[in-house]
Short mmCIF file of C-alpha atoms in Angstrom, two decimals:
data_model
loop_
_atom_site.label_atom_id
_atom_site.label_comp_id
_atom_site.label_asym_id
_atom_site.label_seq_id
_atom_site.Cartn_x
_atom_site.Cartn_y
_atom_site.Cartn_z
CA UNK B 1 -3.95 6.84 -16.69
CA UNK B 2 -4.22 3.38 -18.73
CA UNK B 3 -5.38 3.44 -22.81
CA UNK B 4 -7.88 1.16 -23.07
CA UNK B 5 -8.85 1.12 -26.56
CA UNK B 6 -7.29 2.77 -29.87
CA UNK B 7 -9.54 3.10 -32.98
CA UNK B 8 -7.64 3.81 -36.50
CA UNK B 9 -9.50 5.14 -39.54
CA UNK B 10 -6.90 5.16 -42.70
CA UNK B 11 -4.24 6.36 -40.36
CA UNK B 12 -0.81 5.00 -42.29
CA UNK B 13 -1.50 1.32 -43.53
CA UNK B 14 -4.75 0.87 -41.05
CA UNK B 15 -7.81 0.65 -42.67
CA UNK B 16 -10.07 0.31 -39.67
CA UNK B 17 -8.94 -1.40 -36.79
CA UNK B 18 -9.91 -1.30 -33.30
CA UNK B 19 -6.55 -2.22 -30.65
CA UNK B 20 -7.89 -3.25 -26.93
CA UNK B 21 -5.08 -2.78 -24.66
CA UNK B 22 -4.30 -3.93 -20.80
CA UNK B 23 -2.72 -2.69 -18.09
CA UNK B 24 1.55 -3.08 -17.91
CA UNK B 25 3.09 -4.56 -20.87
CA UNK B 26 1.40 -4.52 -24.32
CA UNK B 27 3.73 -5.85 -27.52
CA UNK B 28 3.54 -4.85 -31.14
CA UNK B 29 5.90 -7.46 -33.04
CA UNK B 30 6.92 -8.40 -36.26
CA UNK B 31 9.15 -8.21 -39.59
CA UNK B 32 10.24 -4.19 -39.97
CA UNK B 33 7.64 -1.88 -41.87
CA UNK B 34 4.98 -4.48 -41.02
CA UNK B 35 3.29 -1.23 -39.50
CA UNK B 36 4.23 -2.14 -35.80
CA UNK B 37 5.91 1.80 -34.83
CA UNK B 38 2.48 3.24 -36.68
CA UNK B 39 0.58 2.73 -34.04
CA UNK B 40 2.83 4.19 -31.19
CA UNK B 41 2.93 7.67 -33.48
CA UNK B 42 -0.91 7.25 -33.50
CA UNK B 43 -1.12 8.02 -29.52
CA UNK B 44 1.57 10.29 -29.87
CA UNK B 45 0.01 12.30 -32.84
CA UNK B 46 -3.17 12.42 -30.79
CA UNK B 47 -1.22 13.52 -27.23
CA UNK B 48 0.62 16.66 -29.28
CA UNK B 49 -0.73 17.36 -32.58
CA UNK B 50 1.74 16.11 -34.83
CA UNK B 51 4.09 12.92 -35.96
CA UNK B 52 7.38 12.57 -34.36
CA UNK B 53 8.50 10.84 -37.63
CA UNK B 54 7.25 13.11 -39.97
CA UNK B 55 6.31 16.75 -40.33
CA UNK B 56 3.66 16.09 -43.26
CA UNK B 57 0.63 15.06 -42.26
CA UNK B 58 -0.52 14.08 -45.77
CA UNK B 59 1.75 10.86 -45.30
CA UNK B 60 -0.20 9.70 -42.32
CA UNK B 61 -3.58 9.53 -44.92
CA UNK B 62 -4.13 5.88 -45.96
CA UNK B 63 -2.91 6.77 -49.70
CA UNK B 64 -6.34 5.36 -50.87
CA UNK B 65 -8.30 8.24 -48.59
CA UNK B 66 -8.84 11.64 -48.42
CA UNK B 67 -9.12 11.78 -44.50
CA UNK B 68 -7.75 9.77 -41.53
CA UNK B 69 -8.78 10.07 -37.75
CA UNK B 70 -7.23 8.50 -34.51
CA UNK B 71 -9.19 7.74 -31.26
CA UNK B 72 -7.60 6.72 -27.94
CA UNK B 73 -10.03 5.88 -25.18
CA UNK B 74 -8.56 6.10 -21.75
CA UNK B 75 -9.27 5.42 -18.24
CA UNK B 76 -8.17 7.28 -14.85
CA UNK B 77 -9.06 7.44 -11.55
CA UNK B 78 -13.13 5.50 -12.81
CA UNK B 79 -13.68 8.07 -15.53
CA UNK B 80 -13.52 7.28 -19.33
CA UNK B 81 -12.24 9.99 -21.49
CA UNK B 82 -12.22 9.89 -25.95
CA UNK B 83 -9.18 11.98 -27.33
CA UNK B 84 -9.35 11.84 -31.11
CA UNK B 85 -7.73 14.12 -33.86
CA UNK B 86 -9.00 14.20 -37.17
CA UNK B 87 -7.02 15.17 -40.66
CA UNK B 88 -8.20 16.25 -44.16
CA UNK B 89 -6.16 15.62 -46.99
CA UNK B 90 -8.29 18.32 -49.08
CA UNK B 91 -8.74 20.85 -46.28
CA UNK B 92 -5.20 20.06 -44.79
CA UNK B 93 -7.03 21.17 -41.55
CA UNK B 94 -6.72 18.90 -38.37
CA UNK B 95 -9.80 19.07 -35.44
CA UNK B 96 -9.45 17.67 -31.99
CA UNK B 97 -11.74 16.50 -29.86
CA UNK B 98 -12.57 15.91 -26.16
CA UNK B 99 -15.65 13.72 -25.57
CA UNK B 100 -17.00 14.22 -29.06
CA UNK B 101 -16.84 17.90 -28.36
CA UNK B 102 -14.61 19.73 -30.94
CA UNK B 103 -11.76 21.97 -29.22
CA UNK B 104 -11.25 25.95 -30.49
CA UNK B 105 -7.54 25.19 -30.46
CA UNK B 106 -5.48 21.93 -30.78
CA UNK B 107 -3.29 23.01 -28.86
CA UNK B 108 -5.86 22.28 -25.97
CA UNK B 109 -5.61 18.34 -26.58
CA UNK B 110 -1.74 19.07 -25.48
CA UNK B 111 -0.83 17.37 -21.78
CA UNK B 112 -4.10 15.59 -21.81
CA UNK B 113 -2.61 12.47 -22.56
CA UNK B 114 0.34 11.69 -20.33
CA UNK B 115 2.69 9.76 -22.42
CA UNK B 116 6.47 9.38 -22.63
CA UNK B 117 8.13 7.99 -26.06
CA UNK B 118 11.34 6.59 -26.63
CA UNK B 119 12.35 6.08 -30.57
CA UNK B 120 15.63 4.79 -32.48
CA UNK B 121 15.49 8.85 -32.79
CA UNK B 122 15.06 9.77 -29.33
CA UNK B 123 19.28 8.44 -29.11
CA UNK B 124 20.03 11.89 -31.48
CA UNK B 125 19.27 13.89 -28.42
CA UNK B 126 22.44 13.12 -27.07
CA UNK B 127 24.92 13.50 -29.74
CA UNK B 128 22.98 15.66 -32.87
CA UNK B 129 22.17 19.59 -33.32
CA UNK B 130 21.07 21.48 -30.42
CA UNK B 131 17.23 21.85 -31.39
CA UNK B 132 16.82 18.49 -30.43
CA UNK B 133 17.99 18.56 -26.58
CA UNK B 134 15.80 22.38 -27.11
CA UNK B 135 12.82 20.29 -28.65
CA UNK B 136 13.57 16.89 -25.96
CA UNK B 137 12.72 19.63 -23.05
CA UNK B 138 10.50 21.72 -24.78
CA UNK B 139 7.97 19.10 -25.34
CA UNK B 140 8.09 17.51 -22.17
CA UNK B 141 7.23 21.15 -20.54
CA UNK B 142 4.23 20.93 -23.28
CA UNK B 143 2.31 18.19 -21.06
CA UNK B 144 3.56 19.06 -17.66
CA UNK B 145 3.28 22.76 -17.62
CA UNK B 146 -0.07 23.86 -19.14
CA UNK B 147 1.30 27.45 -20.25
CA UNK B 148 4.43 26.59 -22.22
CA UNK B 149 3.29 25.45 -25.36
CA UNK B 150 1.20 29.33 -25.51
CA UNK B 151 4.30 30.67 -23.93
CA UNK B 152 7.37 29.45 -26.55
CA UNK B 153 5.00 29.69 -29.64
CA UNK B 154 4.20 33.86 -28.59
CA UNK B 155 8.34 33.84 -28.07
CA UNK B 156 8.69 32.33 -31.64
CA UNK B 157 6.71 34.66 -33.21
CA UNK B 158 8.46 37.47 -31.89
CA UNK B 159 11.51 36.08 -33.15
CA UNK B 160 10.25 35.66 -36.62
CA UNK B 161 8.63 39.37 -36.70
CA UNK B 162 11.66 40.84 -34.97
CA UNK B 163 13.84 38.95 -37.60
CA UNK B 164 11.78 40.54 -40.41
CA UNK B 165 12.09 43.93 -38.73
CA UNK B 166 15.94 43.69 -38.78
CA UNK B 167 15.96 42.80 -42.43
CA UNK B 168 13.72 46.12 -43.40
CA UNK B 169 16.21 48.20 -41.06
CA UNK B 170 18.99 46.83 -43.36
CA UNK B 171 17.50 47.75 -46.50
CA UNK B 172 16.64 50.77 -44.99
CA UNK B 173 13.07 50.40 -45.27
CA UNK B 174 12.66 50.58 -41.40
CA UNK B 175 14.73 52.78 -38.38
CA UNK B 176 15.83 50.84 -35.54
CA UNK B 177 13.09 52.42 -33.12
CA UNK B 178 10.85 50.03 -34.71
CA UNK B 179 12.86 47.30 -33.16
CA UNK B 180 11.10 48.69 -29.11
CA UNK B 181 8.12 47.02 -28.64
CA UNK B 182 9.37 43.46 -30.42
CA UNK B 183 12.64 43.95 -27.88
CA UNK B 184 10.70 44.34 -25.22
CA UNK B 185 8.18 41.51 -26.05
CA UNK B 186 11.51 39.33 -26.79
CA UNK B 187 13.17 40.25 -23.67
CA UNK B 188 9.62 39.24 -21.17
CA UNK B 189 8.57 36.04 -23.25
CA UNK B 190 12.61 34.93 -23.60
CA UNK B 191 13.06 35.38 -19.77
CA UNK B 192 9.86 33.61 -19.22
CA UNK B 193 11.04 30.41 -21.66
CA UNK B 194 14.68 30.45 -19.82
CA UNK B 195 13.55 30.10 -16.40
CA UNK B 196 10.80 27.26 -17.60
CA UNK B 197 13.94 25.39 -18.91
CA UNK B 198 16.11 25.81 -16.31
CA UNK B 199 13.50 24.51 -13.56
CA UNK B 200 12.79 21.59 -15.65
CA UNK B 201 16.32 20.75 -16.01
CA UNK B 202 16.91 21.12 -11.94
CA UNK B 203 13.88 19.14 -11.48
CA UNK B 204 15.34 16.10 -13.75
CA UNK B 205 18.83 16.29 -11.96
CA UNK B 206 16.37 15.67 -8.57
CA UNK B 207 14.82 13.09 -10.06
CA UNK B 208 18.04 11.37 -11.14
CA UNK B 209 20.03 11.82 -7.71
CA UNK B 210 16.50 10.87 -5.73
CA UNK B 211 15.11 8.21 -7.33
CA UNK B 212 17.94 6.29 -9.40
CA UNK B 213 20.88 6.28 -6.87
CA UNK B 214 21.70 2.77 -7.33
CA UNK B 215 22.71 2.73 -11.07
CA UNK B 216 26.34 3.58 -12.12
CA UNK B 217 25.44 5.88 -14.89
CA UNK B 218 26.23 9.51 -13.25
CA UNK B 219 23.95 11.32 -15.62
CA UNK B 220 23.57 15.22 -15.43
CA UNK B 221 21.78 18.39 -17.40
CA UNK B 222 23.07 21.39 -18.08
CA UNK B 223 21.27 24.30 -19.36
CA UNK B 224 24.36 25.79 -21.73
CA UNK B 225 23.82 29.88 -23.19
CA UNK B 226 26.14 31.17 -25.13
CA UNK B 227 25.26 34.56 -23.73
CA UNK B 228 23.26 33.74 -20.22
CA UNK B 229 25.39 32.49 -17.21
CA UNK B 230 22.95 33.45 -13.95
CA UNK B 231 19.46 31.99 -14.18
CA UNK B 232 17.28 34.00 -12.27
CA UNK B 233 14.90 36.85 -13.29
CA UNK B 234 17.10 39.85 -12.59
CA UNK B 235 20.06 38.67 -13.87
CA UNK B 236 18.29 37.89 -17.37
CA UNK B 237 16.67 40.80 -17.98
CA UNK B 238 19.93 42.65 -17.06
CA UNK B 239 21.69 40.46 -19.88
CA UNK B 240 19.32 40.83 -22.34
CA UNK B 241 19.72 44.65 -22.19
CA UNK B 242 23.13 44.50 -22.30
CA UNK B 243 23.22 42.19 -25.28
CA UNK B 244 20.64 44.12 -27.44
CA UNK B 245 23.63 47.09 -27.24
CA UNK B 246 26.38 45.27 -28.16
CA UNK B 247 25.00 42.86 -30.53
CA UNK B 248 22.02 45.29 -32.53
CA UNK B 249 24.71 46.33 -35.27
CA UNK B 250 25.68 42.79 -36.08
CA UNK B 251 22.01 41.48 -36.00
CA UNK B 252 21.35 44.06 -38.85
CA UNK B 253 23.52 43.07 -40.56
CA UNK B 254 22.99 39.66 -40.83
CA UNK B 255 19.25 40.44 -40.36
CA UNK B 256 18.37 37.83 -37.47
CA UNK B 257 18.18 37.62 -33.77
CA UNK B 258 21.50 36.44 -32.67
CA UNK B 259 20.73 35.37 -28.64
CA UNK B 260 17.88 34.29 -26.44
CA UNK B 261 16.46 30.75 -25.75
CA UNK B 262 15.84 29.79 -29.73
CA UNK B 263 20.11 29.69 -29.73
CA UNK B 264 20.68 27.58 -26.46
CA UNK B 265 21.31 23.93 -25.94
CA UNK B 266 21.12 21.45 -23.51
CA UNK B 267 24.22 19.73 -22.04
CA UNK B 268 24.07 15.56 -21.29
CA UNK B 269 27.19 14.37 -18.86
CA UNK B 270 27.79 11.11 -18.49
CA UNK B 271 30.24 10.31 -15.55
CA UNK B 272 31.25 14.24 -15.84
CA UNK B 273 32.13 14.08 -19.30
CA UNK B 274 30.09 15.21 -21.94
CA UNK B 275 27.95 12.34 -23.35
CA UNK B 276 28.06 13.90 -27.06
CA UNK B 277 32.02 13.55 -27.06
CA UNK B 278 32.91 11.11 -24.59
CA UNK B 279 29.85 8.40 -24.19
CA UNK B 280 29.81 5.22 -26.76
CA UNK B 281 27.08 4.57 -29.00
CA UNK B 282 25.79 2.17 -26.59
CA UNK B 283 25.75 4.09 -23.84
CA UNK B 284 24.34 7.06 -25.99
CA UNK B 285 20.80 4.68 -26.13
CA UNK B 286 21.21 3.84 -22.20
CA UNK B 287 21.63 7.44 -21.29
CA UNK B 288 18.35 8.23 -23.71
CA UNK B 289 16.40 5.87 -22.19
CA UNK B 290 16.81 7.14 -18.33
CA UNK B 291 15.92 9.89 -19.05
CA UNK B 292 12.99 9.03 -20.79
CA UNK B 293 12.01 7.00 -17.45
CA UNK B 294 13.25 10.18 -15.49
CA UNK B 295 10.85 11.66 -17.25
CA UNK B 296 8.13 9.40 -16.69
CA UNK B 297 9.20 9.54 -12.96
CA UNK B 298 8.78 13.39 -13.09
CA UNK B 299 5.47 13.49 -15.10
CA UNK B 300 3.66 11.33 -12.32
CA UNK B 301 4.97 13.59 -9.62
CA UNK B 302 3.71 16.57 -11.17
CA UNK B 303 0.42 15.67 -13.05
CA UNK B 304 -0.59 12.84 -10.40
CA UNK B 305 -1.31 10.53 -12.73
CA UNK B 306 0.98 7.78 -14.20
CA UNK B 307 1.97 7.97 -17.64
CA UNK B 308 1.75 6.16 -20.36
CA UNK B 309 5.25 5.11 -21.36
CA UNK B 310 5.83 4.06 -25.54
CA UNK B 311 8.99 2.14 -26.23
CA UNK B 312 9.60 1.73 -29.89
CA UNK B 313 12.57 -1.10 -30.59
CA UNK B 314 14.43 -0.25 -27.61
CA UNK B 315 16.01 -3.62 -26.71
CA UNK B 316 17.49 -4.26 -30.25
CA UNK B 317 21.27 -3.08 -29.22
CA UNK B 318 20.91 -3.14 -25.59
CA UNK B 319 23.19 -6.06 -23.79
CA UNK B 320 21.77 -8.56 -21.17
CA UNK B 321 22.94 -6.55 -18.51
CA UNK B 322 21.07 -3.04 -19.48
CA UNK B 323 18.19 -4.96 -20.78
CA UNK B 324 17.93 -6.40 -17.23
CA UNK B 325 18.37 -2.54 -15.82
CA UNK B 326 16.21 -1.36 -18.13
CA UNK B 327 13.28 -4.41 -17.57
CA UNK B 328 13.61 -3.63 -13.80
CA UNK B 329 12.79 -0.05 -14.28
CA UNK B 330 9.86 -1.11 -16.40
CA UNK B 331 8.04 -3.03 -13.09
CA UNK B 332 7.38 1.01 -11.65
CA UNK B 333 5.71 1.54 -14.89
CA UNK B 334 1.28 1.45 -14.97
CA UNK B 335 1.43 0.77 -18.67
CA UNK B 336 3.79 0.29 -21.26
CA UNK B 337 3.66 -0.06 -25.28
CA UNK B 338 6.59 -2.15 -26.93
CA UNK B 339 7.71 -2.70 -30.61
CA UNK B 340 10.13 -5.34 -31.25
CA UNK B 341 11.00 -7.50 -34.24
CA UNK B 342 11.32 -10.42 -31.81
CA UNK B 343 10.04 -11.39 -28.80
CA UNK B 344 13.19 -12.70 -27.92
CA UNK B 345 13.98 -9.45 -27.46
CA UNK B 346 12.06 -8.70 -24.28
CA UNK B 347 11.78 -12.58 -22.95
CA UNK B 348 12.66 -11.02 -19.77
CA UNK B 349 9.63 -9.08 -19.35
CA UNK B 350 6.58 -10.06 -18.08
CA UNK B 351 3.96 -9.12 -21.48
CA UNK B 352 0.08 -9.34 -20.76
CA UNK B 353 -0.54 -8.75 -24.19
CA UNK B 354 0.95 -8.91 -27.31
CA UNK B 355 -0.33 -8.79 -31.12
CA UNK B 356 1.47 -9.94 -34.06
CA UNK B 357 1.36 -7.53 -37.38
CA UNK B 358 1.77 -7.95 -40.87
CA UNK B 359 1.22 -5.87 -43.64
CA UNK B 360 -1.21 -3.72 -41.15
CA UNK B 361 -3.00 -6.61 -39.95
CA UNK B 362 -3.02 -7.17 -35.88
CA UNK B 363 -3.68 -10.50 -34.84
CA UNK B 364 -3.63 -11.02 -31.23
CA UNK B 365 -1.47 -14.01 -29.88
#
């Protein structure tokens, strides 16, 4: 899939403005807070719903509007497709759309856009709380396995209701038989979100060992339970049991569910060591960005399309020898979206378009 065309209506500092886009490597420059990483979160607030910079979506209203919608026109295998998500600063209500035609959920418009995004943020994966690595997997299983998103929101809720149960049983509002049905849900959706991860996870490591052989970065994942140590159906279930007898005392009295999938993390090795302790700052951002391409890798495999890949300021701290790994990996990519405060940055690569923005303005050089 390519993105042909990107319309803007009050989204950040975008009035209107229409960006026509080309195949392979499309550049956003200028000064910082010119508005160039604005429009990367537009395709990306379109693709899932919501802002990887911010959780508000009143912030992404033009401050002199009420509303603000995104379109992305794209193009795969000779059919033209609109994606567009709308947002109401009054309403706070958000509608997507496929075609013009309004979808019953937004979580429908999820995986139709295959995009990967790396961010200056993307680098906390590596070396911040665990929710990130959770979130860094989570969402890639959101556009490569159509059931997941449905599948860990249902888990979440069960979380939250079985956490509110636990607090009644402590004031002794509620006995602990009320805790059956929300174990039982927790124990089938919590298998179901383990095994996703741990496939995904497998399938990276593949990706890594099959396709990028030839670099020296010896990059692994590791899916890391406190409380789960054999990953296959049985074996979970078995644990979970276990742990609801030894563990149901303590959870009332603290009043929240102490194991399952919403406590585990991620492990990144670098050269057999964990990246978090033993990798340097620079080769935290090298790490991140492989497996952002390992993920690109893995998303054409599996949706048999090519994905979109958005790159915002990645070159900044990168030397000439990882910007030249990094620019060679780019070549295997259909289309690509840059941000950079310099061209000099990416003189390397080969740019078929690039636009210049100020204050919101694009002008294309």
């Amino acid at each position: 899939m390519i993105i042909k065309k990107i319309n803007l209506y009050n989204f950040r500092n975008y009035k209107k403005t229409e960006i026509i886009l080309q195949e392979g490597i499309n550049v956003f420059w200028g000064s910082n807070g010119s508005g160039k990483t604005n429009i990367l979160e537009s395709i990306y607030y379109v693709a899932y719903t919501h802002s990887f910079r911010t959780l508000n979506d009143v912030a992404l209203v033009n401050e002199n509007s009420d509303k603000m919608f995104v379109e992305i026109e794209s193009y795969h295998d000779g059919l033209t497709k609109l994606f567009s998500l709308e947002f109401s600063k009054e309403q706070r209500k958000k509608i997507a759309k496929i075609n013009n035609n309004k979808l019953p959920k937004l979580s429908k418009i999820i995986g139709e856009i295959p995009i990967i995004l790396f961010s200056p943020e993307t680098i906390q994966i590596i070396k911040a709380d665990p929710q990130l690595r959770r979130d860094f997997i989570d969402e890639f299983l959101y556009i490569t396995d159509n059931s997941y998103y449905e599948l860990l929101l249902k888990y979440q809720k069960i979380i939250s209701h079985r956490n509110y149960i636990l607090k009644k049983i402590k004031e002794g509002k509620q006995n602990s038989n009320s805790l059956e049905i929300w174990n039982e849900q927790m124990i089938n959706f919590g298998t179901e979100v383990i095994l996703k991860r741990v496939n995904m996870i497998n399938e990276m490591n593949k990706i890594i060992s099959s396709y990028f052989p030839e670099f020296f970065y010896k990059i692994n994942l590791s899916y890391n339970s406190k409380h789960f140590n054999i990953f296959n159906k049985d074996e979970i279930i078995k644990t979970y049991k276990t742990l609801l007898g030894l563990l149901m005392k303590e959870e009332i009295v603290r009043g929240i569910t102490l194991f399952g999938p919403h406590k585990d993390d991620i492990d990144i090795y670098y050269e057999n060591k964990l990246a978090k302790l033993y990798a340097s700052e620079g080769q935290h951002r090298i790490i991140a960005l492989i497996l952002k391409f390992v993920q690109a890798k893995l998303l054409k495999l599996k949706k048999d399309t090519e994905p979109v890949l958005l790159l915002d300021d990645f070159s900044s701290e990168l030397d000439e020898n990882n910007r030249k790994i990094i620019g060679d990996l780019l070549k295997n990519i259909h289309q690509i979206l840059i941000t950079t405060t310099s061209l000099n940055n990416i003189k390397n690569l080969s740019v078929k378009k690039s636009f210049f923005i100020e204050n919101g303005i694009l002008v294309e050089k």
